[in-house]
Amino acid sequence: MKTEVQINDQIAHVRRNDDGSWANPHLLQTHATETANLAAGFAAKFSSTAWGKVLGLAHDAGKARNEWQTYLKQTSGYDEEAHLEGKRGKIPHAIHGAKLVEETLGKGIGRILAYCIAGHHAGLPDGSSAEGAGQASLLFQLDRMKDCKEFLASFTTLIKAAAPKTPPRIFEDNTDLSLWIRMLYSCLVDADFLDTEAYMDLDKATERGGYCSVQELLERYRKFSAELDYTARNTKVNQIRRIVRDQCIKAAEQSQGIFSLSVPTGGGKTLSSLGFALNHAMKHNMDRVIYVIPYMSIVEQNANVFRSVLGADQVVEHHSSLDEDSMTVKSRLAAENWDAPIIVTTSVQFFETLFAAKSSRCRKLHNMVNCVVVLDEVQLVPIQFLYPILETMQLLVDHYQVSFVLSTATQPAFGEHTMGESKFKGLKNITEIIGNIDEVKTLYNSLKRVTVEIPEELSTPSPWDVIASELKQHDQVLCIVSDRKSCRELYHLMPQGTYHLSALMCGRHRSAIIETIKAKLARQEPVRVISTQLVEAGVDMDFPVVYRAMAGLDSIAQAAGRCNREGRLPEPGRVVVFNPPRKPPIGLLRKATDTTRGIFAMKPADILDYDLYTQYFKELYGKANSLDSKDIIPLLKPDKGELIIAFRTAAERFRMIDDSMQKPIVVRWDGSSDLIERLRHEGPSRMMMRKLQRYTVNIYNHDFNVMLQRGSLEEVHPHIFALTSEIEYSKDFGLIIEPILYDPEEMIL
């Protein structure tokens, strides 16, 4: 017998007080109303207020069923008189709300809402099972769900009253609609998390907010800049940096859109781009600035710079996967939603969020709306995903009030252009902050501080012992190689006291080594460094001599930026390109190296000429097997009939770091053992997870399994593994894994 459910007495969540007594329950009607208000406010930023509201009202409608209410009371113990009859699993509720909105509002508006509601815990589903989603697909679940209208009649009334009439605009014939649905989903998920957190963990909820306004941050930036101008030496390089900063502040007055910041290495892009971002955000009343950086070493460095300028409590540094996959309530609530004014994150976090399906990743997506995004070292955007990334960036600019800054010394060819017989579908209307092409070239010529030597035989390799012998002749020298195995092989041939840098060292360790190296350079002490490419883009080192293994032209130019960076040498710094014993792995790295060799064979007058970058990137894009290698765009482009979108499959395919190949572990180094023990006994908190990020290292699954079997790793919290002791972590070169079976270093962040 079906009975109408009245929601005013239904319960959404229960919890115990500190003394063990039951707190007043979180009523379903209260939770629905508060979540609706939050989601509506988030969605208002992209003209979708009504859509956010109805999602909040309907998302937990399935909890109003008698079956679910009984389940909650029994499994929680809240109903002391209830008794479990045998072991019972979880009782679903999300799909009931999804079924209800589609029944009530039809397969147009209702289907859009159903995607978000059905996935608000488990993640956005695929529309159908055509891509292998099987029984998890939305249509499969909806088709097998009983009629919901009658036994959720009270919610039906609420949904009809709040329902939107039409979408906010006409969508483009691409991934426009799917991005909008993910934005709505993000609004719902974050609103649900925040309202649940306010009830379940008020102390955690009070940790949020309290940040300065953009205006206050801009005032701090201006004060810092004034003090810097007063104290900095009046060198030619510093004069040019001030010119670049002034150009950035002037350009910030322009309308929102896509900007490029083409400045040679050492030209002060970090502080100048921050000046642009804050002034641009102030001009257009934007919410925040997001810095997207490819390598962990630059994330740590730039985050510290921003903290020194703006204040330590104003910058959120988010780059670990530690808080993404743990399914406990506390760790889900600890996940970042990017609500701070300054976010510093990795390319992996940012771009995977744009295509994510999991609730923990998607919750921050709506906080990208109405903000400035600075893509630092933008040439490192992964080529195999270039088309979906550029299409999504353009949609964010056109419909979500986002301004992008493409910041690099080696500007990629991201604008629309012809590529052989086809057209490169790039970004529209890119505005160069520095000015026209002649002004950019003038800037590059004024900052030339090195000479680049290339091998006479472009394909003849040099043995490591020969390279080591040359390096030993220099008191201060940096050598950059393309993989961590080469890094260790060369390092072991060097004299004692040589420094090693690779991604097998945790972030805190790398930062400490980098600071030691900088201090030695400043004191003019001998210092030799063997490193992977994690130092070549943006790390502020200044060596008189730099060696670089043959690689892509952009990598060589970036490596040159670590040489005579401050322009203090009486003669140009020396950059030596050599052919290493080991070829790059087959794929884009080898194609990039071969493209560079082809350019070098033409004997250009200047290896670092600005025009060569455009030529190099156009050739490289043309050699790529595909600029959408996983067919992300077809998966996210809806069909014309059933509104089928493969959200989950697209998210699984869009992996800049393949989760199936590697796992993060927490190492024991420099006090991290205390944090690990706290995690074991107290569980995760927002601040603890941030601190643990600095002690993580990504390792391949094979190495993970070997270390786990020999007792080197332990699961200190669900899905979080740590070293059992400090024995297998070296103060010289980080995590000890024998043997090292894999070469690819370029995607280890």
XYZ file of C-alpha atoms in Angstrom:
749
model
C 0.000 0.000 0.000
C 1.472 3.353 -1.093
C 1.248 6.261 1.281
C 2.185 9.879 0.821
C 5.285 10.813 2.798
C 5.372 14.098 4.725
C 8.961 15.347 4.749
C 8.778 17.665 7.730
C 9.393 14.745 10.149
C 11.927 12.846 8.049
C 15.622 12.682 8.967
C 18.601 13.328 6.666
C 21.516 12.753 9.081
C 22.135 11.858 12.720
C 25.182 12.253 14.939
C 26.239 11.875 18.544
C 27.382 14.683 20.830
C 30.809 14.565 22.445
C 29.273 13.005 25.568
C 27.795 10.147 23.517
C 24.221 11.376 23.588
C 22.242 11.835 20.379
C 22.124 15.340 18.964
C 18.915 16.680 17.488
C 18.575 15.049 14.067
C 19.273 16.887 10.843
C 15.786 17.057 9.382
C 15.382 16.242 5.709
C 13.322 19.347 4.999
C 15.981 21.543 6.636
C 18.787 19.859 4.716
C 16.911 20.106 1.404
C 16.128 23.797 1.919
C 19.646 24.799 2.998
C 21.317 22.769 0.246
C 18.941 24.343 -2.292
C 19.825 27.845 -1.102
C 23.561 27.156 -1.312
C 23.369 25.473 -4.728
C 21.173 28.266 -6.091
C 23.728 30.842 -4.965
C 26.584 28.953 -6.582
C 24.670 28.456 -9.855
C 23.639 32.113 -9.991
C 27.166 32.918 -11.157
C 26.359 31.310 -14.510
C 22.667 32.302 -14.749
C 21.344 28.960 -13.505
C 19.827 29.859 -10.127
C 16.587 27.875 -10.538
C 18.508 24.808 -11.676
C 20.698 24.863 -8.573
C 17.677 25.333 -6.320
C 15.650 22.425 -7.648
C 18.719 20.164 -7.491
C 19.163 21.000 -3.820
C 15.499 20.406 -3.047
C 15.318 17.061 -4.850
C 18.752 15.489 -4.310
C 17.833 13.578 -1.130
C 14.176 12.974 -1.928
C 14.830 9.231 -1.793
C 15.613 9.524 1.899
C 11.941 10.292 2.566
C 10.931 6.717 1.818
C 9.961 4.658 4.876
C 12.491 2.025 3.879
C 15.367 4.493 3.979
C 14.229 6.149 7.221
C 14.092 2.754 8.915
C 17.516 1.884 7.525
C 19.036 5.106 8.886
C 17.639 4.622 12.356
C 18.583 0.962 12.557
C 22.121 1.133 11.199
C 22.984 4.234 13.213
C 21.423 2.953 16.406
C 19.403 6.124 16.649
C 16.232 4.082 17.052
C 17.077 2.071 20.148
C 14.000 -0.139 19.721
C 14.756 -1.164 16.143
C 16.438 -4.492 15.460
C 18.381 -5.573 12.402
C 17.217 -8.792 10.818
C 20.453 -10.139 9.473
C 23.212 -8.178 7.691
C 21.970 -5.468 5.395
C 23.842 -3.384 2.872
C 23.424 0.248 2.041
C 19.984 1.355 0.890
C 20.205 3.643 -2.178
C 18.424 6.974 -2.223
C 19.996 9.081 -4.995
C 18.402 7.197 -7.882
C 14.923 7.713 -6.387
C 15.367 11.482 -6.540
C 16.673 11.176 -10.098
C 13.651 9.106 -11.121
C 11.317 11.592 -9.462
C 12.649 14.663 -11.294
C 12.535 12.904 -14.651
C 8.988 11.687 -14.024
C 7.904 15.114 -12.834
C 9.700 17.349 -15.342
C 10.128 15.107 -18.386
C 13.119 13.759 -20.293
C 14.511 17.169 -21.197
C 14.878 19.226 -18.036
C 14.312 16.143 -15.883
C 17.100 14.152 -17.554
C 19.627 16.944 -16.974
C 18.710 17.098 -13.289
C 18.669 13.299 -13.049
C 22.351 13.049 -14.023
C 23.329 15.316 -11.121
C 21.036 13.777 -8.510
C 21.781 10.152 -9.410
C 25.516 10.812 -9.060
C 25.681 13.175 -6.093
C 27.449 10.487 -4.024
C 28.673 7.868 -6.494
C 29.756 10.281 -9.233
C 28.233 11.355 -12.519
C 27.091 8.264 -14.439
C 27.234 7.473 -18.120
C 23.919 7.971 -19.845
C 23.752 4.455 -21.260
C 25.685 1.233 -21.122
C 27.009 1.667 -24.655
C 30.429 2.657 -23.353
C 30.595 -0.160 -20.841
C 28.872 1.460 -17.885
C 26.555 -1.538 -17.554
C 24.219 -1.529 -14.577
C 25.755 1.727 -13.326
C 24.364 3.653 -16.320
C 21.692 6.268 -15.705
C 19.159 4.843 -18.157
C 19.579 1.318 -16.793
C 18.838 2.536 -13.271
C 15.932 4.802 -14.246
C 14.274 2.157 -16.417
C 14.287 -0.356 -13.571
C 13.129 2.050 -10.869
C 9.533 1.842 -9.663
C 7.260 4.834 -10.041
C 8.238 7.512 -7.502
C 5.526 10.137 -7.883
C 2.958 8.612 -5.563
C 5.100 7.764 -2.542
C 7.141 11.011 -2.828
C 4.182 13.292 -3.520
C 5.315 16.024 -1.127
C 8.620 16.349 -2.962
C 6.779 16.395 -6.289
C 4.986 19.554 -5.191
C 8.274 21.229 -4.209
C 9.958 20.237 -7.471
C 7.126 21.530 -9.656
C 7.094 24.851 -7.823
C 10.861 25.359 -8.167
C 11.389 23.869 -11.627
C 13.213 25.955 -14.258
C 11.361 26.520 -17.524
C 14.276 26.531 -19.973
C 18.086 26.314 -19.952
C 19.882 29.651 -19.527
C 21.001 29.793 -23.191
C 21.251 27.904 -26.467
C 24.174 25.493 -26.259
C 26.887 25.087 -28.858
C 27.157 21.859 -30.831
C 30.129 20.532 -28.868
C 30.835 19.764 -25.205
C 29.054 22.937 -24.069
C 26.016 21.163 -22.576
C 28.061 18.519 -20.771
C 30.267 21.188 -19.148
C 27.148 23.047 -17.972
C 25.754 19.844 -16.430
C 29.066 19.257 -14.634
C 28.899 22.833 -13.345
C 25.413 22.193 -11.975
C 26.623 18.941 -10.473
C 29.491 20.776 -8.796
C 27.084 23.297 -7.262
C 24.922 20.496 -5.861
C 27.797 18.400 -4.523
C 29.542 21.296 -2.796
C 26.277 22.578 -1.322
C 25.427 19.082 -0.048
C 28.905 18.630 1.451
C 28.880 22.045 3.120
C 25.420 21.731 4.646
C 26.170 18.201 5.854
C 29.480 19.397 7.284
C 27.733 22.233 9.156
C 25.617 19.622 10.956
C 28.059 16.722 11.293
C 31.226 18.661 12.152
C 30.668 22.280 13.132
C 34.327 22.722 14.116
C 35.419 21.784 10.605
C 32.804 24.062 9.092
C 34.120 27.016 11.082
C 37.590 26.485 9.575
C 36.243 27.674 6.222
C 36.159 31.266 5.072
C 37.749 34.245 6.780
C 39.849 35.222 3.771
C 40.746 38.716 2.637
C 38.895 40.355 -0.224
C 40.563 40.783 -3.606
C 40.900 44.501 -2.848
C 42.753 43.779 0.405
C 45.054 41.336 -1.363
C 45.744 43.886 -4.094
C 46.737 46.440 -1.482
C 49.168 43.927 0.027
C 50.599 43.254 -3.430
C 51.111 46.955 -4.094
C 52.865 47.435 -0.762
C 55.148 44.461 -1.431
C 55.969 45.719 -4.945
C 56.843 49.164 -3.641
C 59.197 47.694 -1.028
C 60.752 45.416 -3.650
C 61.427 48.331 -5.992
C 63.059 50.229 -3.135
C 65.349 47.417 -1.981
C 66.194 45.581 -5.248
C 69.481 46.293 -7.024
C 69.087 48.501 -10.067
C 70.375 45.917 -12.536
C 69.348 45.618 -16.170
C 67.377 42.454 -15.400
C 65.472 44.141 -12.559
C 64.702 47.124 -14.791
C 63.195 44.785 -17.379
C 61.204 42.981 -14.680
C 59.639 46.276 -13.619
C 58.706 46.990 -17.248
C 57.055 43.558 -17.521
C 55.140 44.128 -14.288
C 53.952 47.547 -15.451
C 52.749 46.019 -18.729
C 50.812 43.371 -16.810
C 49.092 45.914 -14.592
C 48.204 48.054 -17.590
C 46.813 45.075 -19.536
C 44.666 44.054 -16.540
C 42.264 46.873 -17.406
C 41.208 45.097 -20.602
C 38.016 43.066 -20.953
C 37.920 39.481 -19.726
C 39.265 36.894 -22.146
C 42.396 34.932 -23.044
C 45.806 36.539 -22.573
C 49.330 35.344 -23.284
C 52.288 36.457 -21.204
C 55.401 35.768 -23.295
C 58.415 36.627 -21.173
C 61.881 35.031 -21.266
C 62.964 32.990 -18.261
C 64.093 35.227 -15.441
C 61.844 38.053 -16.601
C 59.724 38.078 -13.442
C 56.601 36.288 -14.723
C 55.544 35.040 -11.285
C 55.081 38.400 -9.556
C 54.032 40.156 -12.757
C 51.301 37.628 -13.528
C 50.070 37.912 -9.931
C 49.833 41.668 -10.452
C 47.812 41.159 -13.618
C 45.533 38.606 -11.954
C 44.738 40.706 -8.868
C 44.208 43.910 -10.844
C 42.082 42.092 -13.438
C 40.017 40.434 -10.697
C 39.514 43.792 -9.000
C 38.539 45.487 -12.271
C 35.886 42.864 -13.116
C 34.727 41.939 -9.594
C 36.073 38.391 -9.900
C 36.178 35.905 -7.030
C 39.641 34.371 -6.996
C 42.926 33.639 -8.745
C 43.909 30.063 -9.611
C 47.546 29.296 -10.440
C 47.983 26.082 -12.439
C 51.522 24.739 -12.439
C 52.917 21.554 -14.038
C 55.584 20.501 -11.543
C 55.432 20.112 -7.788
C 58.722 21.940 -7.347
C 57.229 25.087 -8.919
C 53.967 24.718 -6.996
C 55.880 24.777 -3.727
C 58.141 27.631 -4.795
C 55.376 29.881 -6.161
C 53.033 29.173 -3.261
C 55.770 30.345 -0.898
C 56.268 33.496 -2.977
C 52.545 34.270 -2.847
C 52.444 33.661 0.904
C 55.301 36.111 1.416
C 53.407 38.720 -0.615
C 49.818 38.122 0.497
C 50.001 36.292 3.819
C 50.390 32.626 4.714
C 46.696 32.134 5.482
C 45.468 33.498 2.146
C 46.901 30.801 -0.134
C 45.615 27.241 -0.531
C 48.137 24.827 -2.024
C 46.298 21.788 -3.420
C 48.110 19.098 -5.306
C 47.819 15.678 -3.691
C 45.490 12.819 -4.517
C 45.472 11.737 -0.875
C 42.044 13.211 -0.191
C 40.358 12.191 -3.430
C 39.485 8.527 -3.058
C 38.997 7.821 0.626
C 35.334 7.113 1.160
C 35.011 7.907 4.860
C 32.770 10.820 5.807
C 35.545 12.780 7.459
C 37.994 12.516 4.587
C 35.287 13.469 2.087
C 34.505 16.547 4.138
C 38.217 17.360 4.296
C 38.485 17.578 0.504
C 39.212 21.027 -0.842
C 36.518 23.023 -2.656
C 38.830 25.879 -3.643
C 36.982 28.550 -1.666
C 40.131 30.588 -0.962
C 41.079 33.749 -2.911
C 44.412 32.319 -4.108
C 44.635 28.680 -5.190
C 47.944 27.146 -6.248
C 47.477 23.736 -7.821
C 48.929 21.313 -10.323
C 47.969 20.828 -13.938
C 46.764 17.347 -12.973
C 44.337 18.669 -10.360
C 43.032 21.473 -12.558
C 42.529 19.701 -15.878
C 41.263 16.439 -14.399
C 38.722 18.472 -12.414
C 37.426 19.911 -15.704
C 36.591 16.393 -16.890
C 35.951 14.642 -13.575
C 32.921 12.586 -12.571
C 33.704 11.909 -8.904
C 31.982 14.136 -6.379
C 35.186 14.832 -4.432
C 36.897 16.253 -7.525
C 33.903 17.952 -9.109
C 32.859 19.891 -6.017
C 35.417 22.613 -6.724
C 34.512 23.064 -10.396
C 31.921 25.798 -9.782
C 34.548 27.825 -7.928
C 36.402 28.230 -11.227
C 33.558 30.451 -12.448
C 34.314 34.188 -12.484
C 38.003 33.861 -11.744
C 41.432 34.448 -13.267
C 43.335 31.276 -14.192
C 47.075 31.592 -14.747
C 48.461 28.606 -16.647
C 52.139 28.732 -15.752
C 54.547 26.990 -18.141
C 51.553 26.479 -20.410
C 53.651 24.733 -23.066
C 53.460 21.624 -20.872
C 49.711 21.121 -21.366
C 49.525 17.439 -22.430
C 49.329 17.204 -26.206
C 47.289 13.981 -26.180
C 44.414 15.919 -24.529
C 44.980 19.253 -26.259
C 41.687 19.527 -28.182
C 39.329 18.797 -25.245
C 41.366 21.080 -22.982
C 41.353 24.008 -25.418
C 37.648 23.557 -26.203
C 36.790 23.587 -22.501
C 38.971 26.629 -21.875
C 37.158 28.512 -24.630
C 33.778 27.544 -23.150
C 34.876 28.781 -19.717
C 35.832 32.126 -21.242
C 32.669 32.435 -23.330
C 30.103 31.374 -20.721
C 31.614 31.320 -17.203
C 33.434 34.668 -16.874
C 36.899 33.102 -16.752
C 40.027 34.903 -17.910
C 43.078 32.795 -18.785
C 46.711 33.873 -18.759
C 48.998 31.640 -20.846
C 52.313 32.303 -19.130
C 55.621 30.967 -20.430
C 58.930 31.796 -22.025
C 58.163 29.304 -24.808
C 54.666 30.205 -25.981
C 52.867 27.260 -27.652
C 50.851 27.662 -30.852
C 47.409 27.594 -29.184
C 45.701 30.061 -31.504
C 43.634 28.885 -34.452
C 45.887 28.036 -37.420
C 46.297 25.633 -40.314
C 48.148 22.397 -39.607
C 49.115 20.814 -42.899
C 45.866 20.271 -44.786
C 43.715 20.498 -41.663
C 42.718 23.276 -39.296
C 44.016 23.451 -35.732
C 40.988 24.085 -33.510
C 42.616 26.406 -31.027
C 41.727 29.370 -28.860
C 40.153 32.553 -30.205
C 41.359 36.124 -29.755
C 44.482 35.640 -27.639
C 45.777 39.026 -26.442
C 49.520 39.315 -25.800
C 50.118 41.288 -22.601
C 53.586 42.473 -23.635
C 52.291 43.973 -26.885
C 52.781 43.212 -30.576
C 55.259 40.698 -31.944
C 58.006 43.292 -32.381
C 57.704 44.342 -28.725
C 57.876 40.700 -27.628
C 61.017 40.094 -29.719
C 62.611 43.236 -28.325
C 61.984 41.963 -24.795
C 63.530 38.569 -25.624
C 66.592 40.172 -27.197
C 67.094 42.425 -24.187
C 67.120 39.434 -21.812
C 69.609 37.253 -23.674
C 72.150 36.084 -21.112
C 73.450 32.744 -22.450
C 74.991 31.006 -25.425
C 73.732 27.553 -26.392
C 76.134 24.875 -27.648
C 74.678 21.946 -29.584
C 76.587 18.741 -30.441
C 78.218 18.587 -33.856
C 76.823 15.088 -34.351
C 73.154 15.428 -33.534
C 72.549 11.689 -33.077
C 75.809 10.383 -31.554
C 75.310 9.636 -27.824
C 77.807 10.536 -25.119
C 78.410 7.939 -22.350
C 77.535 8.966 -18.795
C 81.155 8.774 -17.663
C 82.118 11.288 -20.342
C 79.353 13.661 -19.235
C 80.339 13.183 -15.583
C 83.955 13.986 -16.439
C 82.914 17.255 -18.077
C 80.662 18.204 -15.165
C 83.456 17.649 -12.657
C 85.446 20.420 -14.349
C 82.941 23.030 -13.112
C 82.554 24.166 -9.521
C 78.987 25.324 -10.144
C 77.011 23.317 -12.681
C 73.488 22.001 -13.217
C 72.783 18.955 -15.399
C 69.188 18.142 -16.385
C 68.190 14.739 -17.756
C 64.809 13.457 -18.896
C 64.132 10.507 -16.576
C 64.828 9.469 -12.996
C 66.838 6.352 -13.892
C 69.332 8.461 -15.868
C 69.380 10.932 -12.988
C 70.526 8.286 -10.495
C 73.004 6.679 -12.907
C 74.737 10.004 -13.535
C 74.487 11.053 -9.882
C 76.377 7.940 -8.746
C 79.290 8.892 -11.051
C 79.652 12.335 -9.480
C 81.835 13.384 -6.525
C 80.508 13.332 -2.978
C 78.540 16.477 -2.199
C 76.724 16.520 -5.530
C 72.982 17.109 -5.141
C 70.219 14.943 -6.638
C 66.678 16.091 -7.457
C 63.850 13.906 -8.731
C 60.209 13.055 -8.109
C 61.225 10.160 -5.826
C 61.869 12.850 -3.220
C 58.843 14.231 -1.401
C 57.955 17.882 -1.874
C 59.306 19.033 1.467
C 62.600 17.258 0.811
C 62.936 18.751 -2.670
C 62.194 22.217 -1.333
C 64.870 21.852 1.342
C 67.474 20.707 -1.194
C 66.568 23.511 -3.598
C 66.931 26.098 -0.828
C 70.330 24.671 0.110
C 71.435 24.866 -3.521
C 70.264 28.475 -3.818
C 72.111 29.433 -0.644
C 75.344 27.880 -1.903
C 74.997 29.677 -5.232
C 74.416 32.972 -3.456
C 77.572 32.445 -1.379
C 79.544 31.479 -4.511
C 80.303 28.055 -3.043
C 80.907 24.970 -5.195
C 77.634 23.190 -6.008
C 76.893 20.497 -8.577
C 73.339 19.286 -9.247
C 71.938 16.343 -11.219
C 68.200 16.716 -11.748
C 65.243 15.573 -13.752
C 63.259 18.214 -15.642
C 61.348 19.208 -12.518
C 63.766 22.151 -12.069
C 63.804 23.430 -15.620
C 60.478 25.274 -15.643
C 60.216 28.119 -13.180
C 62.601 27.076 -10.399
C 64.703 30.107 -9.462
C 68.225 28.714 -9.738
C 71.079 30.687 -11.252
C 74.061 28.642 -12.501
C 76.944 29.829 -14.685
C 76.889 26.515 -16.607
C 73.928 24.265 -17.450
C 73.996 20.919 -19.272
C 70.794 19.589 -20.855
C 70.169 16.174 -22.371
C 68.720 16.502 -25.883
C 64.955 17.087 -25.602
C 62.156 19.238 -26.963
C 63.103 22.799 -27.868
C 60.892 24.160 -25.090
C 62.716 22.021 -22.510
C 66.107 23.236 -23.731
C 64.961 26.858 -23.597
C 63.565 26.346 -20.101
C 66.801 24.737 -18.957
C 68.667 27.760 -20.326
C 66.576 29.852 -17.941
C 68.505 28.336 -15.017
C 71.737 29.779 -16.459
C 72.916 33.339 -15.697
C 69.335 34.015 -14.619
C 70.120 37.324 -12.928
C 72.506 38.467 -15.681
C 75.382 39.032 -13.245
C 78.127 37.217 -15.171
C 80.588 39.365 -17.144
C 80.144 37.006 -20.099
C 77.045 35.092 -21.266
C 76.299 31.887 -19.375
C 77.048 28.570 -21.052
C 74.309 26.045 -21.953
C 75.561 22.706 -23.311
C 73.159 20.333 -25.082
C 74.326 16.693 -25.271
C 73.018 13.391 -26.592
C 72.421 11.049 -23.623
C 73.089 7.291 -23.771
C 69.388 6.464 -23.442
C 66.821 7.545 -26.034
C 63.550 9.059 -24.875
C 60.684 6.556 -24.723
C 58.703 6.026 -27.916
C 55.896 8.560 -28.138
C 55.645 12.326 -27.732
C 58.945 12.705 -25.878
C 60.839 11.089 -28.740
C 58.858 13.072 -31.329
C 59.668 16.297 -29.451
C 63.363 15.399 -29.421
C 63.339 14.496 -33.118
C 61.550 17.743 -33.968
C 64.262 19.663 -32.134
C 67.009 17.798 -33.977
C 65.306 18.721 -37.250
C 65.316 22.401 -36.291
C 68.955 22.221 -35.147
C 69.923 20.594 -38.450
C 68.753 23.772 -40.205
C 71.497 25.615 -38.252
C 69.435 28.571 -36.969
C 71.452 31.650 -36.096
C 69.924 31.735 -32.602
C 68.708 28.535 -30.903
C 66.513 30.640 -28.577
C 64.927 32.809 -31.278
C 61.288 33.506 -30.401
C 59.973 32.548 -33.843
C 61.374 29.028 -33.516
C 58.887 28.166 -30.754
C 55.893 28.621 -33.038
C 57.557 26.526 -35.739
C 58.489 23.831 -33.217
C 55.030 23.505 -31.665
C 53.195 23.484 -35.004
C 55.460 20.680 -36.228
C 55.049 18.760 -32.982
C 51.243 19.009 -33.037
C 51.280 17.758 -36.614
C 53.341 14.714 -35.612
C 51.052 13.756 -32.719
C 48.927 10.690 -33.377
C 45.920 12.546 -32.023
C 45.180 15.744 -30.102
C 42.249 13.906 -28.486
C 43.800 10.491 -28.094
C 41.082 9.117 -25.787
C 38.108 10.490 -27.759
C 37.011 12.703 -24.869
C 35.066 15.143 -27.064
C 32.806 12.482 -28.677
C 32.053 11.032 -25.226
C 30.971 14.421 -23.871
C 29.085 15.620 -26.921
C 25.430 14.617 -26.343
C 23.385 12.824 -28.949
C 20.298 14.467 -30.402
C 17.815 12.000 -28.950
C 18.094 10.521 -25.457
C 20.592 13.115 -24.134
C 23.235 10.409 -23.696
C 26.530 11.693 -22.272
C 29.335 9.366 -21.116
C 30.503 11.381 -18.100
C 32.075 8.497 -16.207
C 33.881 6.969 -19.169
C 35.304 10.351 -20.186
C 36.576 10.948 -16.651
C 38.188 7.508 -16.527
C 39.932 8.116 -19.847
C 41.118 11.622 -19.006
C 44.059 10.702 -16.837
C 47.192 12.830 -17.052
C 48.637 10.410 -14.520
C 47.170 6.961 -14.954
C 45.755 5.960 -11.558
C 45.901 2.343 -12.661
C 49.697 2.572 -12.928
C 50.737 4.291 -9.698
C 49.811 5.205 -6.153
C 50.811 7.958 -3.707
C 52.556 6.981 -0.493
C 53.525 9.050 2.534
C 57.230 8.811 3.345
C 58.838 9.197 6.744
C 61.155 12.164 6.594
C 61.790 15.231 8.759
C 58.967 14.870 11.255
C 56.320 13.303 9.047
C 56.120 10.264 11.371
C 54.229 12.353 13.926
C 51.666 13.348 11.286
C 51.299 9.728 10.181
C 50.586 8.620 13.743
C 48.054 11.406 14.205
C 46.332 10.331 11.002
C 46.252 6.749 12.245
C 44.577 7.661 15.529
C 42.559 10.788 14.725
C 41.605 10.299 11.079
C 41.970 12.951 8.375
C 41.297 16.642 8.800
C 41.555 19.409 6.262
C 44.764 20.849 7.703
C 46.361 17.448 8.284
C 45.771 16.401 4.685
C 47.382 19.626 3.490
C 50.462 18.934 5.614
C 50.713 15.313 4.471
C 50.725 16.442 0.839
C 54.274 17.679 1.386
C 55.456 14.183 2.281
C 53.982 12.150 -0.580
C 55.734 10.359 -3.428
C 54.016 8.684 -6.408
C 55.269 5.194 -7.234
C 54.306 2.651 -9.871
C 51.962 -0.173 -8.915
C 54.637 -2.813 -9.413
C 56.933 -1.045 -6.944
C 54.003 -0.431 -4.597
C 53.084 -4.120 -4.537
C 56.684 -5.222 -4.007
C 57.122 -2.797 -1.106
C 53.765 -3.807 0.386
C 54.603 -7.518 0.238
C 57.972 -7.064 1.920
C 56.383 -5.030 4.727
C 57.746 -1.634 3.724
C 54.263 -0.055 3.519
C 51.258 0.018 5.816
C 47.700 1.287 5.380
C 47.476 3.894 8.146
C 43.979 4.984 7.081
C 41.669 3.599 4.385
C 43.346 4.227 0.987
C 46.343 6.018 2.561
C 49.653 4.127 2.716
C 52.867 5.139 4.427
C 56.415 3.826 4.772
C 56.798 1.712 7.892
C 60.248 3.142 8.656
C 62.833 5.695 7.535
C 65.271 3.016 6.315
C 64.023 3.059 2.724
C 64.126 6.817 2.316
C 67.524 8.360 1.599
C 68.454 11.878 2.657
C 70.448 12.093 -0.591
C 68.036 10.892 -3.279
C 64.683 10.043 -1.686
C 62.680 6.839 -1.859
C 64.780 3.733 -2.401
C 63.126 1.397 -4.892
C 65.169 -1.471 -6.288
C 65.090 -2.139 -9.074
C 63.759 0.955 -10.832
C 61.867 -0.638 -13.698
C 60.317 2.391 -15.399
C 61.794 5.372 -17.125
C 58.914 7.850 -17.690
C 59.500 10.862 -15.471
C 57.625 13.534 -17.312
C 54.208 12.861 -15.739
C 55.346 12.275 -12.159
C 54.210 15.295 -10.187
